[in-house]
Coordinates of C-alpha atoms and ligand atoms in Angstrom, one line a residue:
M280 CA 53.2 -126.9 -21.5
S281 CA 50.3 -129.3 -21.9
A282 CA 48.5 -130.1 -25.1
S283 CA 45.6 -127.9 -24.1
E284 CA 47.9 -124.9 -24.0
R285 CA 47.9 -122.3 -26.7
P286 CA 50.0 -123.4 -29.5
D287 CA 53.0 -121.2 -30.3
A288 CA 51.4 -120.4 -33.6
S289 CA 48.5 -118.5 -32.0
P290 CA 48.5 -114.8 -32.8
W291 CA 49.9 -112.2 -30.4
W292 CA 46.6 -110.6 -29.7
A293 CA 45.0 -113.8 -28.4
S294 CA 46.7 -113.3 -25.0
A295 CA 47.9 -109.7 -25.2
V296 CA 47.6 -107.2 -22.4
F297 CA 46.4 -103.9 -24.0
Y298 CA 46.7 -100.6 -22.3
Q299 CA 44.1 -98.0 -23.1
V300 CA 45.5 -94.5 -23.5
Y301 CA 42.8 -91.7 -23.3
P302 CA 45.1 -89.2 -25.0
R303 CA 43.7 -86.1 -23.5
S304 CA 44.3 -87.4 -20.0
F305 CA 47.4 -89.6 -20.2
A306 CA 50.4 -87.3 -20.4
D307 CA 51.0 -83.7 -21.5
G308 CA 54.1 -83.2 -23.7
N309 CA 53.8 -79.5 -24.4
D310 CA 52.6 -78.1 -21.1
D311 CA 49.2 -76.8 -22.2
G312 CA 47.3 -79.0 -19.7
I313 CA 46.0 -81.4 -22.4
G314 CA 47.5 -84.8 -23.0
D315 CA 49.0 -85.4 -26.4
L316 CA 51.1 -87.7 -28.6
I317 CA 54.4 -86.3 -27.5
G318 CA 53.3 -87.1 -24.0
V319 CA 52.5 -90.7 -25.0
R320 CA 55.9 -91.1 -26.7
A321 CA 57.7 -89.8 -23.6
K322 CA 55.9 -92.3 -21.4
L323 CA 56.7 -95.4 -23.5
P324 CA 59.5 -96.4 -21.2
Y325 CA 57.0 -96.3 -18.3
L326 CA 54.7 -98.5 -20.3
K327 CA 57.5 -100.9 -21.2
A328 CA 58.4 -101.2 -17.5
L329 CA 54.7 -101.9 -16.8
G330 CA 54.9 -104.8 -19.1
I331 CA 52.0 -104.2 -21.5
D332 CA 52.0 -105.8 -25.0
A333 CA 50.0 -103.2 -26.9
L334 CA 48.4 -99.8 -26.7
W335 CA 44.9 -98.8 -27.7
L336 CA 44.7 -95.0 -28.3
S337 CA 41.3 -93.4 -28.0
P338 CA 40.7 -90.9 -30.8
F339 CA 43.4 -88.2 -31.4
Y340 CA 41.9 -87.2 -34.8
V341 CA 40.8 -83.7 -35.9
S342 CA 37.7 -83.1 -33.8
P343 CA 35.7 -80.3 -32.2
L344 CA 35.6 -82.5 -29.1
A345 CA 31.8 -82.5 -28.7
D346 CA 32.3 -86.0 -27.4
G347 CA 35.9 -86.1 -26.3
G348 CA 37.1 -86.9 -29.9
Y349 CA 34.5 -89.5 -30.7
D350 CA 33.2 -86.8 -33.0
V351 CA 35.7 -87.1 -35.8
A352 CA 36.0 -84.3 -38.3
D353 CA 39.0 -85.8 -40.2
P354 CA 39.8 -89.4 -39.5
C355 CA 43.1 -89.3 -41.3
D356 CA 44.8 -86.4 -39.5
V357 CA 45.8 -85.6 -35.9
D358 CA 44.1 -82.7 -34.1
P359 CA 46.6 -79.9 -33.5
M360 CA 45.8 -80.2 -29.8
F361 CA 47.2 -83.8 -29.8
G362 CA 50.1 -83.0 -32.2
T363 CA 50.9 -83.9 -35.8
L364 CA 51.1 -87.0 -38.0
A365 CA 54.8 -86.7 -37.6
D366 CA 54.4 -87.0 -33.8
F367 CA 52.2 -90.1 -34.3
D368 CA 54.8 -91.7 -36.6
A369 CA 57.6 -91.0 -34.1
M370 CA 55.6 -92.4 -31.2
L371 CA 54.7 -95.5 -33.3
A372 CA 58.3 -96.1 -34.3
D373 CA 59.5 -95.8 -30.7
A374 CA 56.8 -98.1 -29.5
H375 CA 57.7 -100.7 -32.1
E376 CA 61.3 -100.3 -31.1
L377 CA 60.4 -101.3 -27.6
G378 CA 58.2 -104.2 -28.7
I379 CA 54.9 -102.5 -28.0
R380 CA 52.2 -102.8 -30.6
V381 CA 49.9 -99.8 -31.3
T382 CA 46.2 -100.0 -32.1
V383 CA 44.0 -97.0 -32.8
D384 CA 40.3 -96.2 -32.5
I385 CA 38.0 -96.3 -35.5
V386 CA 34.6 -94.5 -35.2
P387 CA 32.4 -95.9 -38.0
N388 CA 28.9 -95.2 -36.6
H389 CA 29.1 -91.4 -37.1
F390 CA 31.3 -88.5 -38.2
S391 CA 31.5 -85.1 -36.5
D392 CA 29.0 -82.5 -37.9
Q393 CA 32.1 -80.6 -38.9
H394 CA 33.3 -83.3 -41.2
R395 CA 33.3 -82.1 -44.8
W396 CA 30.7 -84.8 -45.8
F397 CA 28.2 -83.5 -43.3
Q398 CA 28.8 -79.9 -44.2
A399 CA 28.1 -80.8 -47.8
A400 CA 25.0 -82.7 -46.8
L401 CA 23.6 -79.6 -45.0
A402 CA 24.2 -77.4 -48.0
A403 CA 22.6 -80.0 -50.4
T404 CA 18.9 -80.7 -50.8
P405 CA 16.7 -83.6 -49.7
G406 CA 17.3 -86.7 -51.9
S407 CA 20.8 -85.5 -52.9
P408 CA 23.8 -87.9 -52.9
E409 CA 25.4 -85.7 -50.2
R410 CA 22.5 -86.4 -47.8
A411 CA 22.5 -90.1 -48.7
R412 CA 25.7 -90.7 -46.8
F413 CA 23.8 -89.9 -43.5
I414 CA 20.4 -90.8 -42.3
F415 CA 18.2 -87.9 -43.3
R416 CA 14.4 -88.3 -43.2
D417 CA 11.3 -86.2 -43.5
G418 CA 9.6 -85.6 -40.1
C419 CA 6.2 -86.9 -39.1
G420 CA 3.1 -84.8 -38.5
P421 CA 1.4 -82.2 -40.8
N422 CA 4.5 -79.9 -41.1
G423 CA 7.0 -82.6 -40.6
D424 CA 7.8 -81.1 -37.3
Q425 CA 7.8 -84.4 -35.3
P426 CA 10.9 -86.7 -35.4
P427 CA 10.7 -89.6 -37.9
N428 CA 10.6 -92.1 -35.1
N429 CA 10.8 -92.3 -31.2
W430 CA 14.4 -93.3 -30.8
P431 CA 16.3 -91.7 -27.9
S432 CA 19.9 -90.6 -28.0
I433 CA 22.3 -92.4 -25.7
F434 CA 23.2 -89.1 -24.2
G435 CA 19.6 -88.1 -23.5
G436 CA 16.9 -86.4 -25.6
P437 CA 15.7 -87.5 -29.0
A438 CA 18.0 -89.2 -31.5
W439 CA 16.9 -86.8 -34.3
H440 CA 17.8 -83.2 -35.0
R441 CA 16.0 -81.0 -37.5
V442 CA 17.9 -79.0 -40.1
A443 CA 16.9 -75.7 -41.8
S444 CA 14.7 -75.7 -44.9
T445 CA 16.6 -75.5 -48.2
G446 CA 13.7 -74.1 -50.3
P447 CA 10.0 -73.7 -50.6
D448 CA 9.3 -77.4 -51.1
D449 CA 11.5 -78.5 -48.2
P450 CA 10.0 -78.1 -44.7
G451 CA 13.4 -79.1 -43.2
Q452 CA 14.5 -82.7 -42.8
W453 CA 15.7 -84.5 -39.7
Y454 CA 18.9 -86.5 -39.3
L455 CA 19.7 -89.4 -37.0
H456 CA 22.3 -89.1 -34.2
I457 CA 22.3 -92.0 -31.8
F458 CA 24.9 -90.1 -29.8
A459 CA 25.2 -86.3 -29.6
P460 CA 23.6 -84.0 -32.3
E461 CA 27.3 -83.2 -33.3
Q462 CA 27.6 -86.9 -34.3
P463 CA 25.4 -87.6 -37.3
D464 CA 25.0 -91.3 -38.0
L465 CA 26.4 -92.6 -41.3
D466 CA 24.3 -94.8 -43.7
W467 CA 26.4 -97.9 -44.2
T468 CA 24.0 -99.2 -46.9
N469 CA 25.4 -96.4 -49.1
P470 CA 28.5 -98.0 -50.7
E471 CA 30.4 -94.8 -50.4
V472 CA 30.5 -95.3 -46.6
P473 CA 32.2 -98.7 -46.4
A474 CA 34.5 -97.5 -49.2
E475 CA 35.5 -94.5 -47.2
F476 CA 36.2 -96.6 -44.1
E477 CA 38.3 -99.0 -46.1
R478 CA 40.4 -96.0 -47.1
I479 CA 40.7 -94.9 -43.5
L480 CA 41.7 -98.3 -42.3
R481 CA 44.3 -98.5 -45.0
F482 CA 45.6 -95.0 -44.2
W483 CA 46.5 -96.2 -40.7
L484 CA 47.6 -99.7 -41.6
D485 CA 50.0 -98.2 -44.2
R486 CA 51.5 -96.0 -41.4
G487 CA 52.2 -99.2 -39.5
V488 CA 49.5 -99.6 -36.9
D489 CA 48.9 -103.1 -35.6
G490 CA 45.1 -102.9 -35.4
F491 CA 42.0 -101.1 -34.4
R492 CA 39.4 -100.8 -31.6
I493 CA 36.1 -100.3 -33.4
D494 CA 33.7 -98.0 -31.7
V495 CA 30.0 -99.0 -31.4
T496 CA 30.6 -101.8 -33.9
H497 CA 27.2 -103.2 -33.1
G498 CA 25.4 -100.0 -34.1
I499 CA 26.5 -99.4 -37.7
A500 CA 23.6 -101.2 -39.4
K501 CA 20.1 -99.9 -38.7
P502 CA 16.8 -101.9 -39.0
E503 CA 14.9 -101.6 -42.3
G504 CA 12.4 -98.8 -42.2
L505 CA 13.7 -97.5 -38.8
P506 CA 10.6 -98.7 -36.8
D507 CA 9.7 -97.2 -33.4
M508 CA 11.3 -98.7 -30.3
D509 CA 9.2 -100.3 -27.5
P510 CA 8.3 -97.3 -25.3
A511 CA 8.8 -99.4 -22.1
L512 CA 12.4 -100.0 -23.2
I513 CA 12.9 -96.3 -23.8
E514 CA 11.6 -95.6 -20.2
Q515 CA 14.0 -98.2 -18.8
L516 CA 16.9 -96.7 -20.8
A517 CA 16.1 -93.2 -19.5
K518 CA 16.7 -94.5 -16.0
H519 CA 20.0 -96.3 -16.7
E520 CA 23.1 -95.2 -14.9
H521 CA 25.7 -94.1 -17.3
G522 CA 28.2 -96.8 -18.3
S523 CA 25.8 -99.6 -19.3
L524 CA 24.3 -100.1 -22.6
M525 CA 23.2 -103.7 -21.8
T526 CA 19.4 -103.9 -21.8
A527 CA 17.1 -106.9 -21.3
G528 CA 14.8 -106.0 -24.2
K529 CA 15.7 -105.8 -27.9
D530 CA 17.1 -102.3 -28.6
L531 CA 16.4 -101.8 -32.3
R532 CA 19.2 -99.3 -32.6
F533 CA 21.9 -102.0 -32.0
D534 CA 23.0 -105.5 -33.0
N535 CA 21.1 -105.6 -36.4
D536 CA 22.2 -108.5 -38.6
G537 CA 23.5 -106.1 -41.2
V538 CA 26.6 -105.3 -39.1
H539 CA 28.3 -108.5 -40.0
E540 CA 28.8 -107.8 -43.7
Y541 CA 30.8 -104.7 -42.7
H542 CA 32.9 -106.6 -40.2
R543 CA 33.8 -109.0 -42.9
M544 CA 35.1 -106.0 -44.9
F545 CA 37.2 -104.9 -42.0
R546 CA 38.6 -108.4 -41.7
R547 CA 39.4 -108.6 -45.4
V548 CA 41.4 -105.4 -45.2
L549 CA 43.2 -106.4 -42.1
D550 CA 44.2 -109.8 -43.5
S551 CA 45.5 -108.2 -46.7
Y552 CA 48.4 -106.8 -44.6
P553 CA 51.3 -108.8 -43.2
G554 CA 52.0 -109.1 -39.5
E555 CA 48.8 -110.2 -37.7
R556 CA 46.9 -106.9 -37.8
M557 CA 43.7 -107.1 -35.6
A558 CA 40.5 -105.5 -34.6
V559 CA 38.5 -105.6 -31.4
G560 CA 34.9 -104.6 -31.5
E561 CA 33.1 -102.5 -28.9
A562 CA 29.8 -104.4 -28.9
W563 CA 27.5 -104.1 -25.9
V564 CA 25.5 -107.2 -26.8
P565 CA 23.9 -108.9 -23.8
D566 CA 22.9 -112.1 -25.6
H567 CA 26.0 -114.4 -25.6
E568 CA 25.1 -116.3 -28.7
R569 CA 24.7 -113.1 -30.6
L570 CA 27.9 -111.6 -29.2
A571 CA 29.8 -114.7 -30.4
R572 CA 28.7 -113.8 -34.0
Y573 CA 31.0 -110.8 -33.9
V574 CA 34.1 -113.0 -33.7
R575 CA 33.3 -115.6 -36.2
P576 CA 36.4 -116.7 -38.2
D577 CA 35.9 -114.1 -41.0
E578 CA 34.8 -111.2 -38.7
L579 CA 36.5 -109.3 -35.9
N580 CA 39.4 -110.9 -34.1
L581 CA 38.2 -109.9 -30.6
T582 CA 35.1 -108.4 -29.0
F583 CA 35.1 -106.9 -25.5
N584 CA 33.4 -109.1 -22.9
F585 CA 31.8 -106.5 -20.8
E586 CA 30.3 -109.0 -18.3
L587 CA 33.0 -108.6 -15.7
L588 CA 32.8 -104.8 -16.0
E589 CA 29.1 -105.1 -15.3
A590 CA 29.6 -107.5 -12.4
K591 CA 29.6 -106.4 -8.7
W592 CA 32.5 -107.5 -6.5
D593 CA 30.9 -110.8 -5.7
D594 CA 32.0 -114.4 -6.2
V595 CA 28.8 -115.5 -7.7
E596 CA 28.6 -112.6 -10.2
F597 CA 32.2 -113.2 -11.2
H598 CA 31.6 -116.9 -11.6
E599 CA 28.7 -116.3 -13.9
A600 CA 30.4 -113.5 -15.9
I601 CA 33.4 -115.7 -16.5
T602 CA 31.4 -118.8 -17.3
R603 CA 29.1 -117.1 -19.7
S604 CA 31.8 -115.1 -21.5
M605 CA 33.9 -118.2 -22.1
A606 CA 31.0 -120.5 -23.1
A607 CA 29.8 -118.1 -25.8
L608 CA 33.1 -117.5 -27.5
A609 CA 34.3 -121.1 -27.2
D610 CA 31.8 -122.1 -29.8
V611 CA 33.4 -119.9 -32.4
G612 CA 36.9 -120.5 -31.2
A613 CA 37.6 -116.9 -30.3
P614 CA 39.5 -115.8 -27.2
C615 CA 37.8 -113.8 -24.5
T616 CA 38.7 -110.1 -24.1
W617 CA 38.5 -109.1 -20.4
V618 CA 37.8 -105.6 -19.4
L619 CA 37.2 -104.1 -16.0
A620 CA 37.0 -100.4 -17.0
N621 CA 37.3 -97.9 -19.8
H622 CA 36.7 -94.2 -20.4
D623 CA 32.9 -94.7 -20.3
V624 CA 32.4 -96.2 -16.9
D625 CA 33.3 -95.3 -13.3
R626 CA 36.7 -96.4 -12.3
V627 CA 36.9 -99.9 -10.7
V628 CA 38.0 -98.6 -7.2
S629 CA 34.9 -96.4 -7.1
R630 CA 32.5 -99.1 -8.4
Y631 CA 33.7 -101.5 -5.7
G632 CA 33.0 -99.1 -2.8
G633 CA 35.8 -96.5 -3.0
G634 CA 38.6 -95.8 -0.6
A635 CA 40.7 -98.5 0.9
L636 CA 38.0 -101.1 0.4
G637 CA 37.4 -100.2 -3.2
L638 CA 41.2 -100.2 -3.8
A639 CA 41.7 -103.6 -2.2
R640 CA 38.9 -105.1 -4.4
A641 CA 40.2 -103.4 -7.5
R642 CA 43.7 -104.8 -7.0
A643 CA 42.1 -108.2 -6.4
A644 CA 40.0 -108.0 -9.5
A645 CA 43.0 -107.1 -11.6
L646 CA 44.6 -110.4 -10.5
V647 CA 41.5 -112.2 -11.7
T648 CA 41.4 -110.6 -15.2
L649 CA 45.2 -111.0 -15.6
S650 CA 44.9 -114.7 -14.9
L651 CA 42.0 -115.6 -17.2
P652 CA 42.6 -117.1 -20.6
G653 CA 42.4 -114.5 -23.4
A654 CA 43.3 -110.8 -24.0
V655 CA 43.0 -108.2 -21.3
Y656 CA 42.4 -104.4 -21.5
V657 CA 43.7 -102.1 -18.8
Y658 CA 42.4 -98.5 -18.6
N659 CA 45.1 -95.9 -18.0
G660 CA 45.4 -95.0 -14.4
D661 CA 43.9 -98.3 -13.1
E662 CA 47.5 -99.5 -12.7
L663 CA 47.9 -96.6 -10.1
G664 CA 44.6 -97.5 -8.3
L665 CA 43.0 -94.2 -9.2
S666 CA 39.4 -93.5 -8.2
N667 CA 36.7 -91.4 -9.9
V668 CA 37.0 -87.7 -9.1
G669 CA 33.9 -85.8 -8.0
L670 CA 34.1 -82.8 -10.2
P671 CA 32.3 -79.5 -9.7
D672 CA 29.4 -78.7 -12.1
W673 CA 31.4 -76.0 -13.9
A674 CA 34.1 -78.4 -14.9
L675 CA 31.9 -81.0 -16.6
Q676 CA 32.4 -81.5 -20.3
D677 CA 30.8 -84.8 -21.2
P678 CA 27.7 -84.1 -23.4
T679 CA 25.7 -86.4 -21.2
W680 CA 25.6 -83.7 -18.5
E681 CA 23.7 -81.1 -20.6
R682 CA 21.7 -83.6 -22.6
S683 CA 20.4 -85.4 -19.5
E684 CA 19.3 -82.0 -18.2
H685 CA 21.8 -82.4 -15.4
K686 CA 20.6 -85.7 -14.2
D687 CA 23.6 -87.7 -15.3
R688 CA 27.0 -86.2 -14.5
G689 CA 28.6 -88.2 -17.3
R690 CA 32.0 -89.7 -17.7
D691 CA 34.4 -86.9 -16.8
G692 CA 35.1 -88.4 -13.4
E693 CA 37.1 -91.3 -14.9
R694 CA 38.9 -89.0 -17.4
V695 CA 40.8 -86.7 -15.0
P696 CA 44.5 -86.2 -16.1
L697 CA 46.9 -88.8 -14.7
P698 CA 49.2 -88.0 -11.7
W699 CA 52.9 -88.6 -12.7
S700 CA 55.0 -87.0 -10.0
G701 CA 55.3 -84.5 -7.1
T702 CA 53.0 -83.9 -4.2
A703 CA 50.8 -81.1 -5.5
R704 CA 48.6 -80.5 -8.6
P705 CA 49.2 -80.9 -11.5
Y706 CA 51.4 -83.9 -10.4
G707 CA 53.6 -83.7 -13.4
F708 CA 50.8 -83.4 -15.9
G709 CA 52.3 -80.2 -17.4
S710 CA 53.3 -77.6 -14.8
D711 CA 50.2 -75.3 -14.3
P712 CA 47.7 -76.7 -11.8
Q713 CA 45.0 -74.4 -13.3
A714 CA 45.6 -75.5 -16.8
T715 CA 44.6 -79.2 -16.8
W716 CA 41.5 -79.7 -18.9
L717 CA 39.7 -81.3 -16.0
P718 CA 40.7 -80.3 -12.4
Q719 CA 42.7 -82.9 -10.5
P720 CA 41.9 -83.5 -6.9
E721 CA 44.0 -82.9 -3.8
G722 CA 45.5 -86.0 -2.3
W723 CA 46.7 -87.7 -5.5
G724 CA 50.4 -87.3 -4.4
L725 CA 50.2 -90.8 -3.0
F726 CA 49.0 -92.2 -6.3
T727 CA 51.6 -90.7 -8.7
A728 CA 53.6 -93.1 -10.8
E729 CA 56.7 -91.7 -9.0
A730 CA 55.4 -92.3 -5.5
E731 CA 54.1 -95.8 -6.4
D732 CA 57.4 -96.7 -8.1
A733 CA 59.1 -96.1 -4.7
D734 CA 56.7 -98.3 -2.8
P735 CA 56.9 -102.1 -3.4
T736 CA 53.4 -102.6 -2.0
S737 CA 51.9 -100.1 -4.5
T738 CA 49.2 -101.0 -7.1
L739 CA 51.8 -100.1 -9.8
W740 CA 54.2 -102.8 -8.5
L741 CA 51.3 -105.2 -8.3
Y742 CA 50.5 -104.7 -12.0
R743 CA 54.2 -104.9 -12.9
R744 CA 54.7 -108.1 -11.1
A745 CA 51.4 -109.6 -12.4
L746 CA 52.3 -108.7 -16.0
A747 CA 55.8 -110.0 -15.7
M748 CA 54.7 -113.3 -14.2
R749 CA 51.9 -113.6 -16.8
A750 CA 54.4 -113.1 -19.7
A751 CA 56.8 -115.7 -18.2
T752 CA 54.2 -118.3 -17.4
P753 CA 52.9 -120.4 -20.4
A754 CA 50.0 -121.7 -18.4
L755 CA 48.6 -118.2 -18.0
L756 CA 49.0 -117.4 -21.7
G757 CA 47.4 -120.6 -22.8
S758 CA 43.8 -121.6 -23.0
S759 CA 43.5 -124.3 -20.3
F760 CA 41.1 -123.4 -17.6
E761 CA 39.3 -125.4 -14.9
W762 CA 37.1 -124.3 -12.0
L763 CA 38.1 -125.6 -8.6
D764 CA 35.9 -126.1 -5.6
A765 CA 35.9 -123.1 -3.3
P766 CA 34.3 -122.2 0.0
E767 CA 31.3 -119.8 0.2
G768 CA 32.3 -116.3 -0.8
A769 CA 35.3 -117.5 -2.7
L770 CA 36.1 -118.4 -6.3
A771 CA 38.9 -120.7 -7.5
Y772 CA 40.2 -121.9 -10.8
R773 CA 43.3 -123.6 -12.2
R774 CA 45.4 -122.6 -15.1
G775 CA 47.9 -125.4 -15.6
D776 CA 49.9 -125.6 -12.4
I777 CA 48.7 -122.2 -11.2
A778 CA 45.7 -121.9 -8.9
V779 CA 43.9 -118.6 -8.6
V780 CA 41.7 -117.9 -5.5
M781 CA 39.5 -114.9 -5.1
N782 CA 37.9 -114.2 -1.7
A783 CA 35.0 -111.8 -1.9
G784 CA 33.4 -113.2 1.3
P785 CA 33.5 -111.9 4.8
V786 CA 35.9 -114.4 6.4
D787 CA 39.4 -115.8 5.5
V788 CA 39.4 -118.8 3.3
P789 CA 42.2 -121.5 3.2
L790 CA 44.6 -121.5 0.3
P791 CA 45.6 -124.6 -1.5
A792 CA 49.0 -126.0 -0.8
G793 CA 51.8 -124.5 -2.9
E794 CA 53.9 -121.4 -3.4
V795 CA 52.1 -118.1 -3.3
L796 CA 53.4 -116.3 -6.4
L797 CA 51.5 -113.1 -6.0
S798 CA 48.7 -111.7 -3.8
S799 CA 46.7 -108.5 -4.2
G800 CA 47.1 -107.7 -0.5
P801 CA 48.8 -108.8 2.7
L802 CA 48.6 -112.5 3.6
A803 CA 51.0 -112.4 6.5
A804 CA 54.0 -110.5 7.7
G805 CA 56.6 -110.2 5.1
W806 CA 54.2 -109.4 2.3
G807 CA 55.4 -106.7 -0.1
T808 CA 59.1 -107.4 0.1
P809 CA 61.0 -105.9 -2.8
A810 CA 61.4 -109.4 -4.2
G811 CA 57.8 -109.1 -4.8
A812 CA 56.6 -112.7 -4.2
G813 CA 54.4 -113.0 -1.2
V814 CA 55.1 -115.4 1.5
A815 CA 56.0 -119.1 1.5
G816 CA 52.7 -120.5 0.8
G817 CA 51.0 -123.7 1.8
G818 CA 48.5 -123.7 4.5
S819 CA 48.2 -119.9 4.8
S820 CA 44.8 -118.3 4.5
L821 CA 43.4 -115.7 2.2
P822 CA 41.9 -112.6 3.8
T823 CA 38.7 -111.0 2.5
D824 CA 38.8 -108.9 -0.7
T825 CA 42.1 -110.5 -1.8
V826 CA 43.2 -112.7 -4.7
A827 CA 46.3 -114.9 -4.8
W828 CA 48.1 -116.8 -7.5
I829 CA 49.6 -120.1 -6.2
R830 CA 51.9 -122.5 -7.9
T831 CA 50.6 -125.9 -6.9
A832 CA 52.8 -129.0 -6.5
Ligands
TEU1136 O1 30.8 -95.8 -26.5 C1 29.6 -96.5 -26.8 C2 28.6 -96.3 -25.8 O2 27.5 -96.1 -26.3 C3 28.7 -96.2 -24.4 O3 29.9 -96.6 -23.8 C4 28.2 -94.9 -23.9 O4 29.1 -93.8 -24.3 C5 28.0 -94.7 -22.5 O5 27.3 -95.8 -22.0 C6 27.2 -93.4 -22.2 O6 27.2 -93.1 -20.9 C7 31.6 -95.4 -27.5 C8 32.8 -94.6 -26.9 O7 33.5 -95.5 -26.1 C9 32.2 -93.4 -26.2 O8 33.2 -92.7 -25.5 C10 31.5 -92.6 -27.2 O9 30.9 -91.5 -26.5 C11 30.5 -93.3 -28.0 O10 31.0 -94.6 -28.5 C12 30.2 -92.5 -29.2 O11 31.2 -92.5 -30.2
CA1137 CA1 49.5 -80.9 -24.5

């Protein structure tokens, strides 16, 4: 291990592979067609065999599910649909027993409209302390019947909702909801709000969680006076395809300087516990210098780098995404956090062209992210090579569908319950094919964990081998990184004695001399043997849409 490698003292999360569980869709433990915590617990051996270091669980808290659980009605309890606090504790204990860390989602930008605080705010009058926890304003216009400003909601329509009058002097105020109307934004300048979130963090830290993923962490501070947004930007946003919050212009709703004070509070709380507890921020911040501010030494530990998720399958785009992500965070000394997919964006296979082509590229891209310096997040089902599912209108549940007036089908296509076993629906996700909360497609029999476990060339085995090799290879866990020259259409870099070559071009490219440790697809006859390693290396060439890891001399 060279001097530039990560010192042994560096914290676990700096190079961890996190696996995102979307609880509703991961595994069903009580056969009602909805994933739950008993299901997660039952699949821990599968996750151990996969080789991940930690889990990130999307929300499983009490919620009316207006936004898949990101509308939290009680952040310190489990929704009965997902189980009980005892189920959570049992899952956490088993995970720790297996050496898997557990992180959970914190949603600080908003509560559910069913949260007791918001119910109290509705019952109280304008100017009351109950309303001051949220962002209530009088409307514009003669009767206050216009929204207080022109902000749009992320899910379509205005970001303001009017409530009923509480008396003769009150025409009815409006409250801010950057997301759905069922998700009223909290006012973090009210000290009661950070105090409540400190309590929530401590509740889960006391139970033993290893850290948090913090939702919309770039949105919790609003600009003074809530000024109007640039109408041209609003128009541009209205056209955006779902999945991207990155805009060229300044979006006044996000990345206001006030957020950093709240991140420092999160960090203080985390650091007051033993055992390297951590937080990763979800911050869709296009400006790299500004993104770096989220991971200054006294702020969040990690922040997602969404550049690769936004990049097309293209060597130049990958090169830029990687370079810019690394340059920004290097200045503050924070590791990068690579992410190709999550529950908000189309699955990788579909984004890269779908079918066999999309799958080949998705497998290749996985070998890129898993060989870059820093932490990596894997979205559940990506290790099986799943694609987005084209769902019928009647099945859609994402609020985006209704709020965009049926222009944007939303994010359900990447949230379909996972296929575990068997050849017919529901593929081991419970037993009733009609009961799964979103309908599964025909043809997933080839993509079940069971089928892929039996096929050494499967995507599941590719992930298992890559994760095992990463864990056993100090050069991949360290921070050393160097670009190598590569032919047109290709990308190459070195991590210690490991060279990584990505071919996104139309023709084969030569591989450097050495032993091929792993490749995302066939290089030559003999590929995909149970031993897992590819073929004896030097001099072979790398086909299009393939990535290889090579141990150089
Ligand atoms: O997402 C933040 C976010 O704004 C986007 O990912 C957005 O949901 C997407 O681009 C719209 O199509 C987080 C959660 O990950 C997401 O699931 C929630 O809906 C959102 O916050 C609100 O809590
Ligand atoms: Ca269930």
